[in-house]
Coordinates of C-alpha atoms in Angstrom, one line a residue:
M1 CA -5.8 -15.5 -53.7
E2 CA -7.5 -16.6 -50.5
L3 CA -8.3 -14.0 -47.8
R4 CA -8.2 -15.4 -44.3
L5 CA -9.7 -13.5 -41.3
V6 CA -8.0 -13.5 -38.0
L7 CA -10.0 -12.1 -35.1
G8 CA -8.5 -10.2 -32.1
D9 CA -8.9 -13.2 -29.8
Q10 CA -7.4 -15.7 -32.3
L11 CA -3.7 -14.9 -31.8
N12 CA -2.7 -18.6 -31.9
A13 CA 0.7 -18.9 -33.5
A14 CA 0.5 -22.7 -33.4
H15 CA -2.6 -22.8 -35.6
S16 CA -2.1 -25.0 -38.7
W17 CA -2.8 -22.0 -40.9
F18 CA 0.6 -20.6 -40.0
R19 CA 2.9 -23.7 -40.5
T20 CA 4.1 -22.7 -43.9
P21 CA 3.9 -19.2 -45.6
D22 CA 1.8 -19.3 -48.8
P23 CA 2.0 -16.4 -51.2
A24 CA -1.5 -17.1 -52.4
V25 CA -2.9 -16.4 -48.9
C26 CA -3.4 -13.1 -47.2
Y27 CA -4.3 -12.8 -43.5
L28 CA -6.6 -10.0 -42.7
M29 CA -6.7 -8.4 -39.2
A30 CA -8.6 -5.2 -38.3
E31 CA -9.3 -3.0 -35.4
L32 CA -13.0 -2.3 -35.4
R33 CA -15.4 0.2 -33.9
Q34 CA -17.9 -2.7 -33.9
E35 CA -15.7 -4.4 -31.3
T36 CA -14.8 -1.3 -29.2
D37 CA -18.4 -0.3 -29.0
Y38 CA -20.5 -3.4 -28.4
C39 CA -20.1 -2.6 -24.7
R40 CA -18.1 0.0 -22.8
H41 CA -14.7 -1.6 -22.2
H42 CA -11.9 -0.9 -19.7
R43 CA -9.3 1.2 -21.5
Q44 CA -6.6 -1.3 -20.6
K45 CA -8.7 -4.0 -22.2
V46 CA -8.9 -2.2 -25.6
L47 CA -5.2 -1.2 -25.4
A48 CA -4.2 -4.8 -24.6
F49 CA -6.2 -6.4 -27.4
F50 CA -5.1 -3.9 -30.1
A51 CA -1.5 -4.1 -29.0
A52 CA -1.5 -7.9 -29.0
M53 CA -3.1 -7.9 -32.4
R54 CA -0.5 -5.6 -33.8
A55 CA 2.3 -7.7 -32.3
F56 CA 0.8 -10.9 -33.7
A57 CA 0.5 -9.3 -37.2
A58 CA 4.1 -8.2 -37.0
A59 CA 5.2 -11.7 -36.0
L60 CA 3.2 -13.3 -38.9
G61 CA 4.9 -10.9 -41.3
K62 CA 8.3 -11.6 -39.9
A63 CA 7.6 -15.3 -40.4
G64 CA 7.0 -14.7 -44.1
H65 CA 3.2 -14.6 -44.2
R66 CA 1.3 -12.0 -46.1
V67 CA -0.7 -9.8 -43.8
C68 CA -3.1 -7.0 -44.3
Y69 CA -3.6 -5.1 -41.0
L70 CA -6.1 -2.3 -40.7
T71 CA -5.9 0.1 -37.7
L72 CA -8.9 1.9 -36.4
D73 CA -7.8 4.9 -38.4
E74 CA -8.1 2.8 -41.6
S75 CA -11.2 0.7 -40.7
T76 CA -13.6 3.4 -39.6
R77 CA -14.8 4.0 -43.2
W78 CA -16.8 0.7 -42.9
P79 CA -19.6 0.5 -40.3
D80 CA -19.2 -3.2 -39.4
L81 CA -17.2 -6.3 -40.1
P82 CA -19.3 -7.6 -43.1
S83 CA -18.9 -4.4 -45.0
L84 CA -15.2 -4.3 -44.3
L85 CA -14.8 -7.9 -45.5
T86 CA -16.8 -7.2 -48.7
A87 CA -14.5 -4.3 -49.5
Q88 CA -11.3 -6.3 -48.7
L89 CA -12.3 -9.2 -50.9
E90 CA -12.6 -6.9 -53.8
A91 CA -9.5 -5.0 -53.0
H92 CA -7.4 -8.2 -52.8
Q93 CA -9.2 -9.8 -55.8
A94 CA -9.7 -12.8 -53.6
D95 CA -11.4 -15.8 -55.1
S96 CA -12.0 -17.6 -51.7
F97 CA -12.5 -16.7 -48.1
A98 CA -11.8 -18.5 -44.8
W99 CA -12.2 -17.8 -41.1
Q100 CA -11.7 -19.5 -37.8
S101 CA -14.8 -20.2 -35.8
P102 CA -15.4 -17.3 -33.5
D103 CA -16.0 -17.9 -29.8
E104 CA -18.8 -15.4 -29.4
W105 CA -22.2 -16.2 -30.7
R106 CA -22.8 -12.6 -32.0
L107 CA -19.7 -12.9 -34.3
A108 CA -20.3 -16.5 -35.3
S109 CA -23.8 -15.7 -36.5
Q110 CA -22.7 -12.4 -38.1
L111 CA -20.0 -14.1 -40.1
Q112 CA -22.0 -17.2 -41.1
A113 CA -24.9 -15.0 -42.4
W114 CA -22.5 -12.9 -44.4
A115 CA -20.5 -15.8 -45.8
A116 CA -23.6 -17.5 -46.9
S117 CA -24.3 -14.7 -49.4
L118 CA -20.8 -14.9 -51.0
A119 CA -20.5 -16.0 -54.6
I120 CA -17.0 -17.4 -53.9
P121 CA -16.0 -20.4 -51.7
A122 CA -16.1 -19.7 -48.0
T123 CA -14.6 -22.0 -45.4
E124 CA -14.9 -22.0 -41.7
V125 CA -12.2 -23.9 -39.7
E126 CA -11.6 -24.7 -36.1
S127 CA -9.6 -22.3 -33.9
E128 CA -7.6 -25.2 -32.7
H129 CA -7.5 -23.9 -29.1
F130 CA -10.0 -25.5 -26.8
L131 CA -9.8 -29.1 -25.4
T132 CA -13.5 -29.8 -26.1
P133 CA -15.5 -29.1 -29.3
R134 CA -18.4 -26.6 -29.4
D135 CA -20.9 -29.4 -28.8
G136 CA -18.9 -30.6 -25.8
W137 CA -22.0 -30.1 -23.5
R138 CA -23.5 -33.1 -25.3
R139 CA -20.4 -35.2 -25.6
Y140 CA -19.3 -35.1 -22.0
P141 CA -21.1 -35.5 -18.6
H142 CA -22.6 -32.1 -18.3
S143 CA -24.9 -32.0 -15.3
R144 CA -22.2 -30.4 -13.2
M145 CA -18.7 -29.2 -13.8
E146 CA -17.1 -31.8 -11.5
F147 CA -18.2 -34.7 -13.8
F148 CA -17.1 -32.8 -16.9
Y149 CA -13.7 -32.2 -15.2
H150 CA -13.3 -35.9 -14.3
A151 CA -13.9 -36.9 -18.0
L152 CA -11.3 -34.4 -19.3
R153 CA -8.7 -35.4 -16.6
K154 CA -9.1 -39.0 -17.9
Q155 CA -9.1 -38.1 -21.6
Y156 CA -5.9 -35.9 -21.3
R157 CA -4.4 -38.0 -18.5
V158 CA -3.8 -35.1 -16.2
L159 CA -2.7 -35.8 -12.5
L160 CA -3.5 -39.5 -12.9
D161 CA -1.6 -42.6 -11.7
E162 CA -0.7 -45.6 -13.8
R163 CA -4.2 -47.1 -13.2
G164 CA -5.9 -44.0 -14.5
Q165 CA -7.0 -42.9 -11.0
P166 CA -6.6 -39.4 -9.6
L167 CA -3.3 -38.8 -7.8
G168 CA -3.8 -38.6 -4.0
G169 CA -7.0 -40.6 -4.3
R170 CA -9.2 -37.6 -4.8
W171 CA -10.3 -35.6 -7.9
N172 CA -10.8 -32.4 -6.1
F173 CA -8.9 -30.7 -3.2
D174 CA -11.2 -27.7 -3.0
A175 CA -11.8 -28.3 0.7
E176 CA -8.1 -27.5 1.3
N177 CA -8.2 -24.4 -0.9
R178 CA -10.2 -22.0 1.2
A179 CA -7.7 -20.5 3.6
R180 CA -7.7 -16.9 4.8
L181 CA -4.5 -15.1 4.0
P182 CA -2.4 -14.7 7.2
A183 CA -0.9 -11.3 7.9
S184 CA 2.5 -13.1 8.1
Q185 CA 2.3 -14.7 4.7
P186 CA 4.5 -13.0 2.1
I187 CA 2.9 -12.1 -1.2
P188 CA 5.0 -12.2 -4.4
A189 CA 5.2 -9.0 -6.4
P190 CA 3.1 -9.4 -9.6
L191 CA 5.1 -9.6 -12.8
T192 CA 3.9 -6.7 -15.1
F193 CA 5.1 -5.4 -18.4
A194 CA 5.8 -1.9 -19.5
N195 CA 4.4 -2.0 -23.0
E196 CA 4.4 1.4 -24.7
V197 CA 1.0 1.9 -26.4
S198 CA 0.7 5.7 -26.4
D199 CA 0.0 5.7 -30.1
I200 CA -3.0 3.3 -29.6
D201 CA -4.2 5.4 -26.7
A202 CA -4.1 8.6 -28.8
M203 CA -5.9 6.8 -31.6
L204 CA -8.7 5.8 -29.2
T205 CA -9.0 9.4 -28.0
R206 CA -9.0 10.7 -31.5
H207 CA -11.9 8.5 -32.5
G208 CA -13.8 9.2 -29.3
V209 CA -13.9 5.6 -28.1
A210 CA -15.7 5.5 -24.8
T211 CA -13.9 3.5 -22.1
I212 CA -13.8 3.0 -18.3
G213 CA -11.1 2.6 -15.8
E214 CA -7.5 3.9 -15.6
A215 CA -4.6 3.2 -18.0
D216 CA -1.0 4.3 -18.2
A217 CA -0.3 4.0 -21.9
S218 CA 3.4 4.3 -21.4
R219 CA 3.5 1.1 -19.2
L220 CA 0.6 -1.2 -20.2
P221 CA 1.1 -4.1 -17.7
W222 CA -0.5 -6.9 -19.6
P223 CA 1.3 -9.4 -21.9
I224 CA 0.9 -8.6 -25.6
S225 CA 2.9 -11.4 -27.1
R226 CA 3.5 -15.1 -26.7
R227 CA 6.9 -14.4 -25.3
Q228 CA 5.6 -12.2 -22.6
S229 CA 2.7 -14.6 -21.9
R230 CA 5.3 -17.4 -21.4
E231 CA 7.2 -15.2 -19.1
L232 CA 4.1 -14.6 -17.0
L233 CA 3.4 -18.4 -16.9
A234 CA 7.0 -19.1 -15.7
H235 CA 6.7 -16.4 -13.0
F236 CA 3.4 -17.9 -11.8
L237 CA 4.9 -21.4 -11.6
A238 CA 8.0 -20.2 -9.7
H239 CA 6.5 -17.7 -7.3
C240 CA 2.7 -18.2 -7.0
L241 CA 1.9 -21.9 -7.6
P242 CA 3.4 -23.0 -4.2
H243 CA 0.6 -21.2 -2.4
F244 CA -2.1 -20.8 -5.1
G245 CA -4.5 -23.5 -4.1
R246 CA -4.5 -22.7 -0.4
Y247 CA -5.1 -19.0 -0.8
Q248 CA -7.0 -18.9 -4.1
D249 CA -10.2 -17.8 -2.4
A250 CA -8.6 -15.3 0.0
L251 CA -9.6 -11.7 0.0
S252 CA -7.0 -9.1 0.9
E253 CA -6.1 -5.4 0.4
R254 CA -2.4 -6.3 0.6
G255 CA -2.1 -7.0 -3.1
W256 CA -4.2 -6.9 -6.3
S257 CA -3.2 -10.3 -7.7
L258 CA -2.0 -12.3 -4.6
F259 CA -1.1 -15.8 -5.8
H260 CA -3.2 -15.7 -9.0
S261 CA -1.7 -16.4 -12.4
R262 CA -3.4 -13.6 -14.4
L263 CA -3.0 -15.8 -17.4
S264 CA -6.6 -15.5 -18.5
F265 CA -6.0 -12.7 -21.0
S266 CA -3.2 -14.7 -22.6
L267 CA -5.4 -17.8 -22.7
N268 CA -8.6 -16.0 -23.9
S269 CA -6.7 -14.2 -26.7
K270 CA -5.1 -17.6 -27.5
M271 CA -1.5 -16.5 -27.1
L272 CA -1.2 -19.5 -24.8
H273 CA -2.9 -22.9 -25.3
P274 CA -4.7 -24.4 -22.3
L275 CA -3.0 -27.8 -22.5
E276 CA 0.4 -26.0 -22.7
V277 CA -0.4 -24.3 -19.4
I278 CA -1.8 -27.5 -17.8
R279 CA 1.3 -29.6 -18.8
A280 CA 3.7 -26.9 -17.6
A281 CA 1.9 -26.7 -14.2
E282 CA 1.9 -30.5 -13.8
A283 CA 5.5 -30.8 -14.8
H284 CA 6.6 -28.0 -12.4
W285 CA 4.7 -29.6 -9.6
Q286 CA 6.3 -33.0 -10.3
A287 CA 9.8 -31.5 -10.2
N288 CA 9.1 -29.5 -7.0
Q289 CA 6.9 -31.7 -4.8
G290 CA 9.0 -30.8 -1.8
T291 CA 7.7 -27.2 -2.0
I292 CA 4.4 -27.6 -3.9
T293 CA 1.6 -29.9 -2.7
L294 CA -0.8 -31.7 -5.0
A295 CA -3.7 -29.5 -3.7
Q296 CA -2.0 -26.4 -5.0
V297 CA -1.6 -27.6 -8.6
E298 CA -4.9 -29.4 -8.7
G299 CA -6.7 -26.2 -7.7
F300 CA -5.0 -24.4 -10.6
I301 CA -5.6 -27.0 -13.2
R302 CA -9.2 -27.3 -12.3
Q303 CA -9.8 -23.7 -13.2
I304 CA -8.6 -24.3 -16.7
L305 CA -9.4 -27.9 -17.5
G306 CA -12.6 -27.8 -15.5
W307 CA -14.3 -24.5 -15.3
R308 CA -13.0 -22.9 -18.5
E309 CA -14.0 -25.8 -20.8
F310 CA -17.3 -26.3 -18.9
V311 CA -18.5 -22.7 -19.3
R312 CA -17.7 -22.7 -23.0
A313 CA -19.6 -25.9 -23.5
L314 CA -22.6 -24.5 -21.6
Y315 CA -22.4 -21.2 -23.6
W316 CA -22.6 -22.9 -27.0
E317 CA -25.3 -25.3 -25.9
Q318 CA -27.6 -22.6 -24.4
M319 CA -27.1 -19.6 -26.7
P320 CA -28.7 -17.4 -27.8
D321 CA -31.5 -17.8 -25.3
Y322 CA -29.0 -17.9 -22.4
R323 CA -28.3 -14.2 -22.5
R324 CA -32.0 -13.4 -21.9
S325 CA -32.4 -15.7 -18.9
N326 CA -33.6 -14.1 -15.6
F327 CA -34.8 -16.9 -13.4
L328 CA -35.1 -14.7 -10.3
G329 CA -36.8 -11.8 -12.1
A330 CA -34.1 -9.3 -10.9
E331 CA -34.9 -5.8 -12.2
R332 CA -33.0 -3.1 -10.2
P333 CA -30.5 -0.9 -12.0
L334 CA -26.8 -1.3 -11.2
P335 CA -25.8 1.2 -8.6
G336 CA -23.6 4.1 -9.8
F337 CA -20.8 3.2 -7.4
F338 CA -20.0 0.2 -9.6
W339 CA -18.5 2.7 -12.0
S340 CA -16.7 4.8 -9.3
G341 CA -16.1 2.6 -6.3
E342 CA -17.6 5.3 -4.1
T343 CA -19.3 3.2 -1.4
N344 CA -19.0 2.7 2.3
M345 CA -18.8 -1.1 2.0
A346 CA -15.1 -1.7 2.3
C347 CA -15.0 -5.1 0.5
V348 CA -17.1 -3.8 -2.4
R349 CA -15.1 -0.5 -2.6
H350 CA -11.8 -2.3 -2.8
A351 CA -13.0 -4.8 -5.4
I352 CA -14.4 -2.1 -7.7
R353 CA -11.5 0.3 -7.3
Q354 CA -9.1 -2.5 -8.0
S355 CA -11.1 -3.4 -11.1
L356 CA -11.1 0.2 -12.3
D357 CA -7.3 0.5 -11.6
H358 CA -6.1 -2.8 -13.0
A359 CA -8.9 -4.2 -15.2
Y360 CA -8.6 -7.3 -13.0
A361 CA -10.1 -8.9 -9.9
H362 CA -9.7 -12.6 -9.0
H363 CA -12.6 -15.0 -9.1
I364 CA -13.7 -14.7 -5.5
Q365 CA -13.8 -10.9 -5.7
R366 CA -15.9 -11.2 -8.8
L367 CA -18.2 -14.0 -7.4
M368 CA -18.5 -13.3 -3.7
V369 CA -18.0 -9.6 -3.4
T370 CA -19.4 -7.6 -6.4
G371 CA -21.4 -10.5 -7.8
N372 CA -22.8 -11.5 -4.4
F373 CA -23.9 -8.0 -3.8
A374 CA -25.6 -7.7 -7.2
L375 CA -27.4 -11.0 -6.6
L376 CA -28.6 -10.1 -3.1
A377 CA -29.8 -6.6 -4.3
G378 CA -31.7 -8.1 -7.2
I379 CA -29.8 -6.2 -10.0
A380 CA -30.9 -6.8 -13.5
P381 CA -28.7 -9.4 -15.2
D382 CA -28.3 -7.4 -18.3
E383 CA -26.7 -4.6 -16.4
V384 CA -24.5 -7.0 -14.4
D385 CA -23.4 -8.7 -17.6
A386 CA -22.5 -5.4 -19.3
W387 CA -20.4 -4.3 -16.3
Y388 CA -18.4 -7.6 -16.1
L389 CA -18.0 -7.8 -19.8
G390 CA -16.5 -4.4 -20.0
I391 CA -14.4 -3.9 -16.9
Y392 CA -12.1 -7.0 -17.1
V393 CA -9.3 -7.4 -19.5
D394 CA -10.0 -11.1 -19.9
A395 CA -13.8 -10.8 -20.5
I396 CA -15.1 -12.3 -23.7
E397 CA -18.8 -13.2 -23.8
W398 CA -18.3 -17.0 -23.9
V399 CA -16.6 -17.0 -20.6
E400 CA -18.2 -13.9 -19.0
L401 CA -21.8 -14.8 -19.6
P402 CA -22.0 -18.2 -17.9
N403 CA -19.9 -17.1 -15.0
T404 CA -21.9 -13.9 -14.5
R405 CA -25.5 -14.6 -15.5
G406 CA -25.2 -18.3 -14.4
M407 CA -22.8 -18.9 -11.6
S408 CA -22.9 -15.4 -10.0
Q409 CA -26.5 -14.3 -10.6
F410 CA -28.3 -17.7 -10.8
A411 CA -30.3 -16.2 -13.6
D412 CA -30.1 -19.5 -15.5
G413 CA -32.0 -21.3 -12.7
G414 CA -29.2 -23.7 -11.9
L415 CA -27.5 -24.8 -15.1
M416 CA -24.1 -23.5 -14.0
G417 CA -24.3 -24.2 -10.3
S418 CA -26.6 -26.2 -8.0
K419 CA -27.4 -23.2 -5.8
P420 CA -27.0 -19.4 -5.8
Y421 CA -23.6 -18.2 -4.6
A422 CA -25.1 -15.9 -1.9
S423 CA -23.6 -15.2 1.4
S424 CA -23.9 -12.8 4.3
G425 CA -21.1 -10.7 5.8
A426 CA -19.8 -13.7 7.8
Y427 CA -18.2 -15.3 4.7
L428 CA -16.5 -12.0 3.8
E429 CA -15.2 -11.6 7.3
R430 CA -13.9 -15.2 7.3
M431 CA -12.1 -14.9 3.9
G432 CA -10.8 -11.3 4.2
H433 CA -9.7 -8.4 6.4
Y434 CA -12.1 -5.7 5.2
C435 CA -14.6 -5.8 8.1
K436 CA -12.4 -4.5 10.8
G437 CA -12.1 -1.0 9.3
C438 CA -15.5 -1.0 7.5
H439 CA -18.2 1.7 8.0
Y440 CA -20.6 -1.2 8.7
Q441 CA -20.8 -3.7 11.5
V442 CA -20.4 -7.2 10.2
K443 CA -21.8 -8.8 13.4
A444 CA -25.1 -6.8 13.2
R445 CA -28.0 -8.3 11.2
S446 CA -30.3 -5.3 11.3
G447 CA -30.5 -1.7 12.1
D448 CA -28.5 1.4 11.1
G449 CA -24.8 0.6 10.5
S450 CA -25.4 -3.2 10.1
C451 CA -23.6 -4.9 7.3
P452 CA -25.8 -4.7 4.2
F453 CA -24.7 -8.2 3.2
N454 CA -26.5 -9.5 6.3
S455 CA -30.0 -8.2 5.9
L456 CA -29.9 -8.4 2.1
Y457 CA -28.9 -12.1 2.3
W458 CA -32.0 -13.0 4.4
H459 CA -34.2 -10.7 2.3
F460 CA -32.9 -12.5 -0.9
L461 CA -33.9 -15.9 0.6
W462 CA -37.2 -14.6 1.8
R463 CA -38.3 -12.9 -1.4
N464 CA -37.2 -15.8 -3.6
R465 CA -38.6 -18.7 -1.5
D466 CA -41.0 -19.7 -4.1
K467 CA -38.1 -20.4 -6.5
L468 CA -35.4 -21.5 -4.1
G469 CA -37.2 -23.0 -1.1
S470 CA -37.1 -26.5 -2.5
N471 CA -33.4 -26.4 -3.2
P472 CA -31.8 -29.1 -0.9
R473 CA -28.6 -27.1 -0.7
L474 CA -30.5 -24.2 0.9
A475 CA -32.3 -26.3 3.4
L476 CA -30.1 -25.2 6.3
P477 CA -30.3 -21.4 5.6
Y478 CA -34.1 -21.6 5.3
A479 CA -34.3 -23.6 8.5
N480 CA -32.1 -21.0 10.2
W481 CA -34.5 -18.3 8.9
D482 CA -37.6 -20.1 10.1
G483 CA -36.0 -20.6 13.5
Q484 CA -35.5 -16.9 14.1
A485 CA -38.0 -14.9 16.2
A486 CA -40.6 -13.0 14.3
E487 CA -39.4 -9.7 15.7
Q488 CA -35.9 -10.4 14.5
Q489 CA -37.1 -11.4 11.1
H490 CA -39.2 -8.2 10.9
A491 CA -36.2 -6.1 11.8
I492 CA -33.9 -7.8 9.2
L493 CA -36.5 -7.4 6.4
A494 CA -37.2 -3.8 7.4
T495 CA -33.4 -3.0 7.3
A496 CA -33.0 -4.7 3.9
E497 CA -36.0 -2.8 2.5
Q498 CA -34.4 0.5 3.6
Y499 CA -31.1 -0.5 2.2
L500 CA -32.7 -1.3 -1.1
I501 CA -34.3 2.1 -1.2
Q502 CA -31.0 3.7 -0.4
L503 CA -28.9 1.5 -2.6
E504 CA -27.0 4.3 -4.2
Q505 CA -25.9 5.6 -0.8
L506 CA -24.6 2.4 0.7

């Protein structure tokens, strides 16, 4: 008997393990307090993962595999994963153990340390999901995502002509993918599901699992099976891809998903394979070039083939030290309104409330609204990480940490991005529609009622000049600052200092 562990984000039906049922193999899956409690998760996130795990276990059983599934009710007698595994090896009288490589460093190190103590054979196998290996940072051009992305485009022959050159003569159409959403542009209704998970919800309540956010357990909207995940992919291709690239950076209160695919939960739980999604998008574009431009599909594919693989490679190259990086020395606590949405800043209020309601926000809301504010205010990266890791349904540390601590907070000193993603209110006004009805005045740089993003932006550059002043990509902002009159500089910094003191009341 071999006992094989399947983690909650390893729901890959195409894995070679599952090709042929073997009566001498038992697949173990378990809902664990260790996983519900390592950070405070959004309730929809816990519900979605447990529901998807149960659906996957049922599918394995239906396909003829032997499965041992432990609910939270059954697993709570063991304090952690190693103690549970030790007990299950004995209960099943297993003479070997196998597990797929975890994607989080904490689980990988925990399992390796435990397996090393076993007296029976223990084998670690690949998860067979990613397009690059764990050491991809060393195998591919890694100084910037763009070079990494080019290499993978060539390797997998994505959007290339017969000579191996990028279609359209360009690798990247990002310059065409930054449009503000016009009021006249129709937005497709998001495809959601009505998964009944009241039994799981009651179980979480029974065990006192602390969560954040809102959830309707009678209509969980996230896909919990491969079938539903493929339905969501088909919906995106048909209704959202025609405008995805153009409006992928747009900010709007008119919809909570706009033209975004919302496939990240299905991808990160491995119900969908990244190459499957990429090939489907490429094929759909080729068949619909009259209605979908190259810029739309390239912008989408870059998120998966470029950023997703790049951040994972960086994660495994830099861990475990990466999670302690704090290049800018940020130390302020996260304001309480990140947990409630009770703030007068319209853009921040909308992004946080949407996150609490839906366990979702698109990448610009995460990067340039909540992340930008945390960066400008000097919030401690540990607290920012915990918030992002908990609140989003797709958040797993390998993808959350580089995007938050690196790209958003510049705590890694420039490994993820060549400059901090900091902006004043002008960017938010350009990309969205919040400013018109906001409590604050986006055109005012200082004084009562001025947009906090304005004075905090200049204060951020001013206080971090010793670390950022030599960055060539910040030469223009620093020149702008130096060109301002001393009185104006003093007023801006004084306003920022007051806002930082009153951070909880903004």
